[in-house]
Each structure stands twice: as C-alpha cells, then as structure tokens.
mmCIF file with all atom_site columns, C-alpha atoms in Angstrom:
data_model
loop_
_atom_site.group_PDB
_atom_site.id
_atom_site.type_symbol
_atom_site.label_atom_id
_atom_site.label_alt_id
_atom_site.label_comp_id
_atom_site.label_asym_id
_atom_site.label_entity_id
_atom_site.label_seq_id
_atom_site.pdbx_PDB_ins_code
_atom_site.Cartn_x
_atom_site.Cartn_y
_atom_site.Cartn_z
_atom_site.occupancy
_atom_site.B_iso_or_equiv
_atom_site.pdbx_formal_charge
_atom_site.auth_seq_id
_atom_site.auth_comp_id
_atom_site.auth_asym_id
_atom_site.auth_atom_id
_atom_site.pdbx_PDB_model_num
ATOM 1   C CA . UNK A 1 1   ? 128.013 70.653  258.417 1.00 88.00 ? 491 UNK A CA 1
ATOM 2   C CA . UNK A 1 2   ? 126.619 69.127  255.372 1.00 88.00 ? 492 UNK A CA 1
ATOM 3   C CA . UNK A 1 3   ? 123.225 69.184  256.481 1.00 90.00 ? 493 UNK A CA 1
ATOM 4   C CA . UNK A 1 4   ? 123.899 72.994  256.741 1.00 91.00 ? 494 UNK A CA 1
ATOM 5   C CA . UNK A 1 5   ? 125.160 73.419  253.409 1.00 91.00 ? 495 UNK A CA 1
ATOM 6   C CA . UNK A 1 6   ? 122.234 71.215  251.848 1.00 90.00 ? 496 UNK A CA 1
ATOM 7   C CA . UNK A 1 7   ? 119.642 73.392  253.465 1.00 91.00 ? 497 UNK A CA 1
ATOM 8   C CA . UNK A 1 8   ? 121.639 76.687  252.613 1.00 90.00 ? 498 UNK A CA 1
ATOM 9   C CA . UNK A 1 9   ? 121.580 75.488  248.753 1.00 89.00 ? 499 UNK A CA 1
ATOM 10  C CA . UNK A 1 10  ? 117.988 74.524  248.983 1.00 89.00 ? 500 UNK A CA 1
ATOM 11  C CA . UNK A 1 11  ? 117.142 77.919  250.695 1.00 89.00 ? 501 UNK A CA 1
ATOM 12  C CA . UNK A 1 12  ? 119.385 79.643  247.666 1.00 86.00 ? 502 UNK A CA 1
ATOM 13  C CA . UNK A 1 13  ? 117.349 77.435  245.111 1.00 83.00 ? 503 UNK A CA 1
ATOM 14  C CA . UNK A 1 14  ? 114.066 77.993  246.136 1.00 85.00 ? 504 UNK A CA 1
ATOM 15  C CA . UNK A 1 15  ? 114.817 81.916  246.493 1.00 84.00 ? 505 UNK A CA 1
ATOM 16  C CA . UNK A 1 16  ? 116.099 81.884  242.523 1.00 82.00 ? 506 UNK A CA 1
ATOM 17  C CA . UNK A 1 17  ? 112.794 79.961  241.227 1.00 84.00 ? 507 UNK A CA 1
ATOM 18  C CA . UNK A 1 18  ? 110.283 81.385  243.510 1.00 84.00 ? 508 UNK A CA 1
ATOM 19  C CA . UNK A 1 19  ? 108.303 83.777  241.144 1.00 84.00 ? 509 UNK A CA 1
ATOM 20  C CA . UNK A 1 20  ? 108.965 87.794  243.164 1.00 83.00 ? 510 UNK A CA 1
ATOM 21  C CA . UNK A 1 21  ? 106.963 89.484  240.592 1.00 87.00 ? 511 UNK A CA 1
ATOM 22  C CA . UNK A 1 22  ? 103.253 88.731  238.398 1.00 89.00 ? 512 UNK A CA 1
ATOM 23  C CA . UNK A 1 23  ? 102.494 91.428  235.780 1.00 90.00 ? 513 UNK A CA 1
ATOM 24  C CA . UNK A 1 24  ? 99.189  91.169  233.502 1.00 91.00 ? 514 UNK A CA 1
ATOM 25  C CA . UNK A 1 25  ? 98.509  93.069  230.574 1.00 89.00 ? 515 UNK A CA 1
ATOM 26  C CA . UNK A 1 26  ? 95.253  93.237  230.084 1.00 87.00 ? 516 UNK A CA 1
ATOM 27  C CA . UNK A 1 27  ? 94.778  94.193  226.486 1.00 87.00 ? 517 UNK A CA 1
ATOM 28  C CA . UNK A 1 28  ? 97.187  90.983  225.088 1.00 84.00 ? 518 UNK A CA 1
ATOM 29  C CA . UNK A 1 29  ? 95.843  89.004  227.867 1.00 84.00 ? 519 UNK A CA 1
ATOM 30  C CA . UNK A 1 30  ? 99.678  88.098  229.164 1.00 90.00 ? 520 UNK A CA 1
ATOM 31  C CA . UNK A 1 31  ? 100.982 87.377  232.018 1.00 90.00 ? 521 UNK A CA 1
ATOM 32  C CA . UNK A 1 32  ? 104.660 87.409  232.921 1.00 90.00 ? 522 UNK A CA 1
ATOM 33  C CA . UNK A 1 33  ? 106.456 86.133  235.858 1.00 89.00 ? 523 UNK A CA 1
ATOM 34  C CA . UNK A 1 34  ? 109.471 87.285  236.831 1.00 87.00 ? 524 UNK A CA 1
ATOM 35  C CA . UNK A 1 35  ? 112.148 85.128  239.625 1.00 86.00 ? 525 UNK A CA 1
ATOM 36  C CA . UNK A 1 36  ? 116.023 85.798  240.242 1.00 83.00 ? 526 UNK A CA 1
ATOM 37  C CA . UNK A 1 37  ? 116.995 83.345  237.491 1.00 83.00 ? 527 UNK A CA 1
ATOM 38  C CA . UNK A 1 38  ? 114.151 83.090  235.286 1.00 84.00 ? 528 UNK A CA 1
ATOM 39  C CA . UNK A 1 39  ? 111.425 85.123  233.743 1.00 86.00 ? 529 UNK A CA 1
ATOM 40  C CA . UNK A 1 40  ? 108.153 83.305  232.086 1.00 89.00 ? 530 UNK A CA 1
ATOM 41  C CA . UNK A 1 41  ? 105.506 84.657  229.914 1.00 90.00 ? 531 UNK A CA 1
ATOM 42  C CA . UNK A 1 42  ? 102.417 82.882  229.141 1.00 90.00 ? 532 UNK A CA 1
ATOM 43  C CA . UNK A 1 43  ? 99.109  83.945  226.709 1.00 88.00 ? 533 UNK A CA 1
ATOM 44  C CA . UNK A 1 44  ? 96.352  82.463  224.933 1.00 86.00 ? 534 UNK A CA 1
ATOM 45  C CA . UNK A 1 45  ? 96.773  82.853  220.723 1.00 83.00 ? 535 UNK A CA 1
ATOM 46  C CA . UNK A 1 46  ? 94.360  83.650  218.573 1.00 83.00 ? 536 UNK A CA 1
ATOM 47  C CA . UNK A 1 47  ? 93.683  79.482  218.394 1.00 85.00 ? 537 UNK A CA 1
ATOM 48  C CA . UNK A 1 48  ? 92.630  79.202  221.109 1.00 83.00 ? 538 UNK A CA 1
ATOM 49  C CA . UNK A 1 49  ? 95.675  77.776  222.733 1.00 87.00 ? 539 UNK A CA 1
ATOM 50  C CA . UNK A 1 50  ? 97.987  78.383  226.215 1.00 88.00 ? 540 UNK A CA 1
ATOM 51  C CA . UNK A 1 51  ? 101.559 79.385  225.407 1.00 88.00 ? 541 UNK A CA 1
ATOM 52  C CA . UNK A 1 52  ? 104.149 79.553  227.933 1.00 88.00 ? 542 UNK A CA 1
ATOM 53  C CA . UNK A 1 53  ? 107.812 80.880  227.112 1.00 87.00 ? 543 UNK A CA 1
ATOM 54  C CA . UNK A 1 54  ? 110.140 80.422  230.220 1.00 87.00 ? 544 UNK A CA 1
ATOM 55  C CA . UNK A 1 55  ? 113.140 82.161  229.152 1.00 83.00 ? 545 UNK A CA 1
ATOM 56  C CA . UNK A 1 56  ? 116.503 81.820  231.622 1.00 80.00 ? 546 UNK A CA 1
ATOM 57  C CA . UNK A 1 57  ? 118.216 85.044  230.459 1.00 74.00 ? 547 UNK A CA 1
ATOM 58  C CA . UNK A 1 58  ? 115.824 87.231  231.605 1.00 75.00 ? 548 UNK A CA 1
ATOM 59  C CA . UNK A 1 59  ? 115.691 86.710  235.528 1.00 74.00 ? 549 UNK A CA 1
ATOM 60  C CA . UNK A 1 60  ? 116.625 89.704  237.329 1.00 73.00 ? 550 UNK A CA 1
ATOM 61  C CA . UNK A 1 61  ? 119.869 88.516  238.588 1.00 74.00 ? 551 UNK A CA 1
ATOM 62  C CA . UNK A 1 62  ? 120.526 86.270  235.217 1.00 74.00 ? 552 UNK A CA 1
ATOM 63  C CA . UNK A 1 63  ? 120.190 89.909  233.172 1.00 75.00 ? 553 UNK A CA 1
ATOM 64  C CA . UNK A 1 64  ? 123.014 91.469  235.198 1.00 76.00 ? 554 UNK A CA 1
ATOM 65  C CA . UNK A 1 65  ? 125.222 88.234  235.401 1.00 76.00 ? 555 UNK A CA 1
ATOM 66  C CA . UNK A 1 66  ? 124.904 88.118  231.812 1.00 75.00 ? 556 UNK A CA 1
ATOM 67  C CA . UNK A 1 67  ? 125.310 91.727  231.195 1.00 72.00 ? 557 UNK A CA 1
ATOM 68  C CA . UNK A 1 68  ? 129.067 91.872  233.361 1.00 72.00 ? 558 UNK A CA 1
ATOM 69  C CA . UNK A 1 69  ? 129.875 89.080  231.414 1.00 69.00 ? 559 UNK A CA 1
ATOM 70  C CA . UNK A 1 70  ? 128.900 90.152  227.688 1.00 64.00 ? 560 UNK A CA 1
ATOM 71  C CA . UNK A 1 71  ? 130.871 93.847  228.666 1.00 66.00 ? 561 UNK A CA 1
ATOM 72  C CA . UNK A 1 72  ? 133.939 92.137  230.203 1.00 62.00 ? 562 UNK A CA 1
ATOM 73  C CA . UNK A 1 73  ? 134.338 89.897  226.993 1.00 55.00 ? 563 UNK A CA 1
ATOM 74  C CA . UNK A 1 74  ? 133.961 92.849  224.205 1.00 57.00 ? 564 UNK A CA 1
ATOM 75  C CA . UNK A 1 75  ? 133.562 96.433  224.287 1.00 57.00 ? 565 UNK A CA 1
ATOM 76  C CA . UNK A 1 76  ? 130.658 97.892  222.729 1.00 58.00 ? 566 UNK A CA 1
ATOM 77  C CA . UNK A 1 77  ? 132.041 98.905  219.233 1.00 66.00 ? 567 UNK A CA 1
ATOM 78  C CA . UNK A 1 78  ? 128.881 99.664  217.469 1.00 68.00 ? 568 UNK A CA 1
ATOM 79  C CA . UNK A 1 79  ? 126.140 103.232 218.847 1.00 66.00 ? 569 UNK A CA 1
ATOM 80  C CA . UNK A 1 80  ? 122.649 103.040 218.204 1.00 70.00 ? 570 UNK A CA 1
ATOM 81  C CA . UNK A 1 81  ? 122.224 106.619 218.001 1.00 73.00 ? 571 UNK A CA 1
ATOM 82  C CA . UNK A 1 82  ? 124.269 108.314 215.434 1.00 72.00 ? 572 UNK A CA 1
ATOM 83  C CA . UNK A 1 83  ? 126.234 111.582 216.733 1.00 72.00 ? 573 UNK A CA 1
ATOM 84  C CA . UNK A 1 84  ? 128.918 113.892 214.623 1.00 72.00 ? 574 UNK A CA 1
ATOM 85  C CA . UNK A 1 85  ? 131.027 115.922 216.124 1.00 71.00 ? 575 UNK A CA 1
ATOM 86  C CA . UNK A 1 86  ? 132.735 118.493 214.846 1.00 68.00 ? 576 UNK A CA 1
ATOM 87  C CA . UNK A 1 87  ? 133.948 122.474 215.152 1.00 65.00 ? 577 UNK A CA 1
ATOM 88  C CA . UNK A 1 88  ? 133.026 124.782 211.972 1.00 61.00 ? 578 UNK A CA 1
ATOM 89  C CA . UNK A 1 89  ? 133.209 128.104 213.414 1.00 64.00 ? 579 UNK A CA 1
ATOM 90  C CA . UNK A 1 90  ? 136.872 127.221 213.880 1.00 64.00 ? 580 UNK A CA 1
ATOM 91  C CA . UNK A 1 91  ? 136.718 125.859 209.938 1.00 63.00 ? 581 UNK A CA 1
ATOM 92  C CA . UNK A 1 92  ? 135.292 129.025 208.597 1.00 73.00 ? 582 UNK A CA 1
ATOM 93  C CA . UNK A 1 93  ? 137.412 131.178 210.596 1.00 77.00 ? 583 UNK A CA 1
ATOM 94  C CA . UNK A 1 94  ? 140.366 129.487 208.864 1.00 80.00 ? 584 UNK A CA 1
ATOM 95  C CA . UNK A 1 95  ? 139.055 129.391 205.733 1.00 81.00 ? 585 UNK A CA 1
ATOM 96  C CA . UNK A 1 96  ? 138.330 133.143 206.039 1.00 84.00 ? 586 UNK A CA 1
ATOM 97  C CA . UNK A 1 97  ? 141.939 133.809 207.232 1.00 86.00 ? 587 UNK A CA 1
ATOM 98  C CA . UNK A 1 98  ? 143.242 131.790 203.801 1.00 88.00 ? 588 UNK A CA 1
ATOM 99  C CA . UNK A 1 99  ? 140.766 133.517 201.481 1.00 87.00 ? 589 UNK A CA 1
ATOM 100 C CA . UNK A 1 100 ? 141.760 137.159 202.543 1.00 89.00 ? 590 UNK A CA 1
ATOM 101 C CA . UNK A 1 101 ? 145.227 136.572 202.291 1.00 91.00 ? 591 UNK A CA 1
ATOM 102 C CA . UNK A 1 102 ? 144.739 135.424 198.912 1.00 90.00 ? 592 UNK A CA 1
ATOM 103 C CA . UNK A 1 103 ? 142.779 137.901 198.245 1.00 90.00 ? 593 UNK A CA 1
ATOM 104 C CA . UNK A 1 104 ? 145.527 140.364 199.323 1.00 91.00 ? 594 UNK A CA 1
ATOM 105 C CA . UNK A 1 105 ? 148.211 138.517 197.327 1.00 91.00 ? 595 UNK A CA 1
ATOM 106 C CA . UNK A 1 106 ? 145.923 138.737 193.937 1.00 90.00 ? 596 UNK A CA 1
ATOM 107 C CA . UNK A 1 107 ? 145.199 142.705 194.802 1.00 90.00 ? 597 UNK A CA 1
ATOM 108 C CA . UNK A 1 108 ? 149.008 142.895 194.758 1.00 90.00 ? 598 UNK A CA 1
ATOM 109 C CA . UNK A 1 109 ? 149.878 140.892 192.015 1.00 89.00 ? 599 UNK A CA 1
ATOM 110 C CA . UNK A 1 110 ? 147.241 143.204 190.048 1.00 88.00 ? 600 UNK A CA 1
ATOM 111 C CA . UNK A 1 111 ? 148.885 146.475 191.093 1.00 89.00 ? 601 UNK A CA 1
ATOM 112 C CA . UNK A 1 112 ? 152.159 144.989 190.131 1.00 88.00 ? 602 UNK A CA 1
ATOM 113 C CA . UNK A 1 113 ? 151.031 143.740 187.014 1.00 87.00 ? 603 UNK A CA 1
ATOM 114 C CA . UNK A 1 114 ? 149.217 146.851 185.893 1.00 86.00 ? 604 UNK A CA 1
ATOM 115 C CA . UNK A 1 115 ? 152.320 148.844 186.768 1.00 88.00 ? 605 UNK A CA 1
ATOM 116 C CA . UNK A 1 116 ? 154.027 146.727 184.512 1.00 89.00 ? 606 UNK A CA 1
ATOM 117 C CA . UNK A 1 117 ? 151.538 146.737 181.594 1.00 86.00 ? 607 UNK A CA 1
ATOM 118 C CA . UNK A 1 118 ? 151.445 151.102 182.301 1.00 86.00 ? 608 UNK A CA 1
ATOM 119 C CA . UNK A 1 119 ? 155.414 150.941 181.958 1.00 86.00 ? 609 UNK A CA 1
ATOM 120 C CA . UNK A 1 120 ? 155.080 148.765 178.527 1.00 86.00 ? 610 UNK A CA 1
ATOM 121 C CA . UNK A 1 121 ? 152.437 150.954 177.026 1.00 86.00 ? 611 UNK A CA 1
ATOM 122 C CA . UNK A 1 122 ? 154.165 154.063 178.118 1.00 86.00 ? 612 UNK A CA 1
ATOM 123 C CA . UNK A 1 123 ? 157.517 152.870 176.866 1.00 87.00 ? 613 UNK A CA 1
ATOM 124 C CA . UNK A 1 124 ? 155.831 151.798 173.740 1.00 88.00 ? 614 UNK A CA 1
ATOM 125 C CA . UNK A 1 125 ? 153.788 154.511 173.324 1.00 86.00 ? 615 UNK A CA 1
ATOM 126 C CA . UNK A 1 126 ? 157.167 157.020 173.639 1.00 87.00 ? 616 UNK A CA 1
ATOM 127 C CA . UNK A 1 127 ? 158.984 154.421 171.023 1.00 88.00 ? 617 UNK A CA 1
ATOM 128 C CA . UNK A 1 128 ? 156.283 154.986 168.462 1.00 89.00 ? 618 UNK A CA 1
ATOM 129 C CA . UNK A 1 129 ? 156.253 159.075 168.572 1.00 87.00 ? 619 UNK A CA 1
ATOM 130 C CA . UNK A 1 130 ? 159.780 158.556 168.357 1.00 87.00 ? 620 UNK A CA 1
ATOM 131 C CA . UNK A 1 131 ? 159.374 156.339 165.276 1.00 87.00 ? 621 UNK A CA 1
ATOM 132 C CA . UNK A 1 132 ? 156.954 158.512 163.561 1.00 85.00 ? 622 UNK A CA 1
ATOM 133 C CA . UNK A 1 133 ? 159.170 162.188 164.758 1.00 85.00 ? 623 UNK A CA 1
ATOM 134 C CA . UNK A 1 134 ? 161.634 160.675 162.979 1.00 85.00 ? 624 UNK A CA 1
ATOM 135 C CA . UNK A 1 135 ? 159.575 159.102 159.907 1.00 83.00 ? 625 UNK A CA 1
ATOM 136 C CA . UNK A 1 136 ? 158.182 162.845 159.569 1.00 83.00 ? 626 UNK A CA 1
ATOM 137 C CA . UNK A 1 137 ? 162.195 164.473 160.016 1.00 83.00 ? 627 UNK A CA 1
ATOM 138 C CA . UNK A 1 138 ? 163.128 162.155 156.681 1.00 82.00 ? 628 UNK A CA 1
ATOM 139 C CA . UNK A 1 139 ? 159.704 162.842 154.867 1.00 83.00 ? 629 UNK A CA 1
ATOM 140 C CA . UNK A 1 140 ? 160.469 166.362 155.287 1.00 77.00 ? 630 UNK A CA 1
ATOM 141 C CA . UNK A 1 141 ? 164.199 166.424 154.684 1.00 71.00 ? 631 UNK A CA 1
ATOM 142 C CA . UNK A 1 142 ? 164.132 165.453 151.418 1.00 59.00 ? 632 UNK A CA 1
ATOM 143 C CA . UNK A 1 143 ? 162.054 168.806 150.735 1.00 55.00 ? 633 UNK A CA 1
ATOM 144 C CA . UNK A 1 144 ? 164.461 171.016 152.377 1.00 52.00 ? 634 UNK A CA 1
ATOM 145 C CA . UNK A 1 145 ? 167.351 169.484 150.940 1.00 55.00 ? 635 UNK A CA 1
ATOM 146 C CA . UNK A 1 146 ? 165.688 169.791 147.159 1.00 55.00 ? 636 UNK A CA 1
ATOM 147 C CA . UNK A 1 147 ? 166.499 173.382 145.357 1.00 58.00 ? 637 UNK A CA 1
ATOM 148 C CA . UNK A 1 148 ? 163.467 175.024 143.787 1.00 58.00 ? 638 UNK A CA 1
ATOM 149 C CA . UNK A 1 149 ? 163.533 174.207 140.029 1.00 59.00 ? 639 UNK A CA 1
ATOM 150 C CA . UNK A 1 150 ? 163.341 177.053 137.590 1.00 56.00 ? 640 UNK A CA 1
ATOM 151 C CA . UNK A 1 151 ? 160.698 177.453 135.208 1.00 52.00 ? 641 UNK A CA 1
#
C-alpha cells in the first residue's frame, strides 16, 4: 500500500510541475511557461542577459486555490469601476410637487394680503373725507353763524 501511495504522489507531483502550456511573444522575445502550480517567464534584457522569473502564484490551479482563499478570508470592499446610482425623475417630481404648493400658498397669502391692504386704504380713505366733511362743516359754520355787519 505504500508503494501505491508513493507512486500516486509522484504521479500528482510530476503532473503539477510538468510545463501544459509554452507561449512566445515574439516582439519582447518572452517566453512563458505555464504548469498546475507554477508559471515561469524567461527573456533576454537589453544587456544582453537570460532572465527567468518562476513565480508559484500563478499556476493554473495555484490562481484558483489562492483566489477561494483570498474571497473566503475578506469580502471585496473596494470597486474598480466607479458607479452612482440614483433616481431624479422621482427627485424633480417631488421637488415640483413642493414648489407648486408653495407657490399656491404665496398666491393666497397675496390675495389675502391685498384684501387686507384694499380694506385699510378704503377704511382710511372713508376716515379722511370724513375728516375733511367735517373740517369744511366748522370752516363754514362759523360764516353762517356770523350776522352781516352794518355799514
């Protein structure tokens, strides 16, 4: 039995670093291998030189592992694209609601408050022909009142 689990394991091993996929770009001049658990790149630089990044997080089955993991321990809190959401036709109908009802409340204070002002200038305006009737009665009392003097 442990013969069968040593050659299982090896099998499993040799699956995960066994390169399944070769890309090369041909204007960089890179090449990038890609196995279950690992993913390599290698170029030349401008010196002249080989460089060879073998990085473990990027293996097909390393990405998703990692992936589960990094959304099981937080949530995503933060969007890359920005989005707003909101509703203004039901804003401006509201708004228009408020403003005509104002509206209507001004239109009736303004009646009511030149029916008032009429009513003050009328009542004023009938206090000061009575005030001058009777200014004019005294003025010309006195006259009536006075006998003719003889000459």
């Amino acid at each position: 039995m442990k013969k069968f689990w040593k050659i299982l394991g090896l099998g499993a091993l040799a699956v995960g670093l066994t390169p399944y996929k070769v890309e090369k770009n041909e204007e960089t001049g890179e090449n990038s291998y890609q196995a279950l658990l690992w993913r390599a790149t290698s170029k030349v630089d401008e010196a002249g030189e080989k460089q060879i990044g073998v990085n473990l997080g990027e293996g097909a089955l390393t990405s998703k592992i990692m992936g589960a993991v990094g959304k099981k321990h937080e949530p995503h809190l933060f969007s890359d694209e920005l989005s707003v959401e909101y509703n203004a036709p039901a804003a401006t109908e509201e708004v228009t609601e408020k403003a005509a009802e104002v509206v209507e409340e001004a239109a009736e204070a303004a009646e009511n408050a030149a029916e008032t002002v009429e009513e003050a200038v009328v009542e004023t305006a009938e206090e000061t022909v009575e005030a001058v009737e009777e200014a004019v009665e005294k003025i010309a009392e006195p006259e009536e009142t006075q006998e003719p003097q003889a000459e």
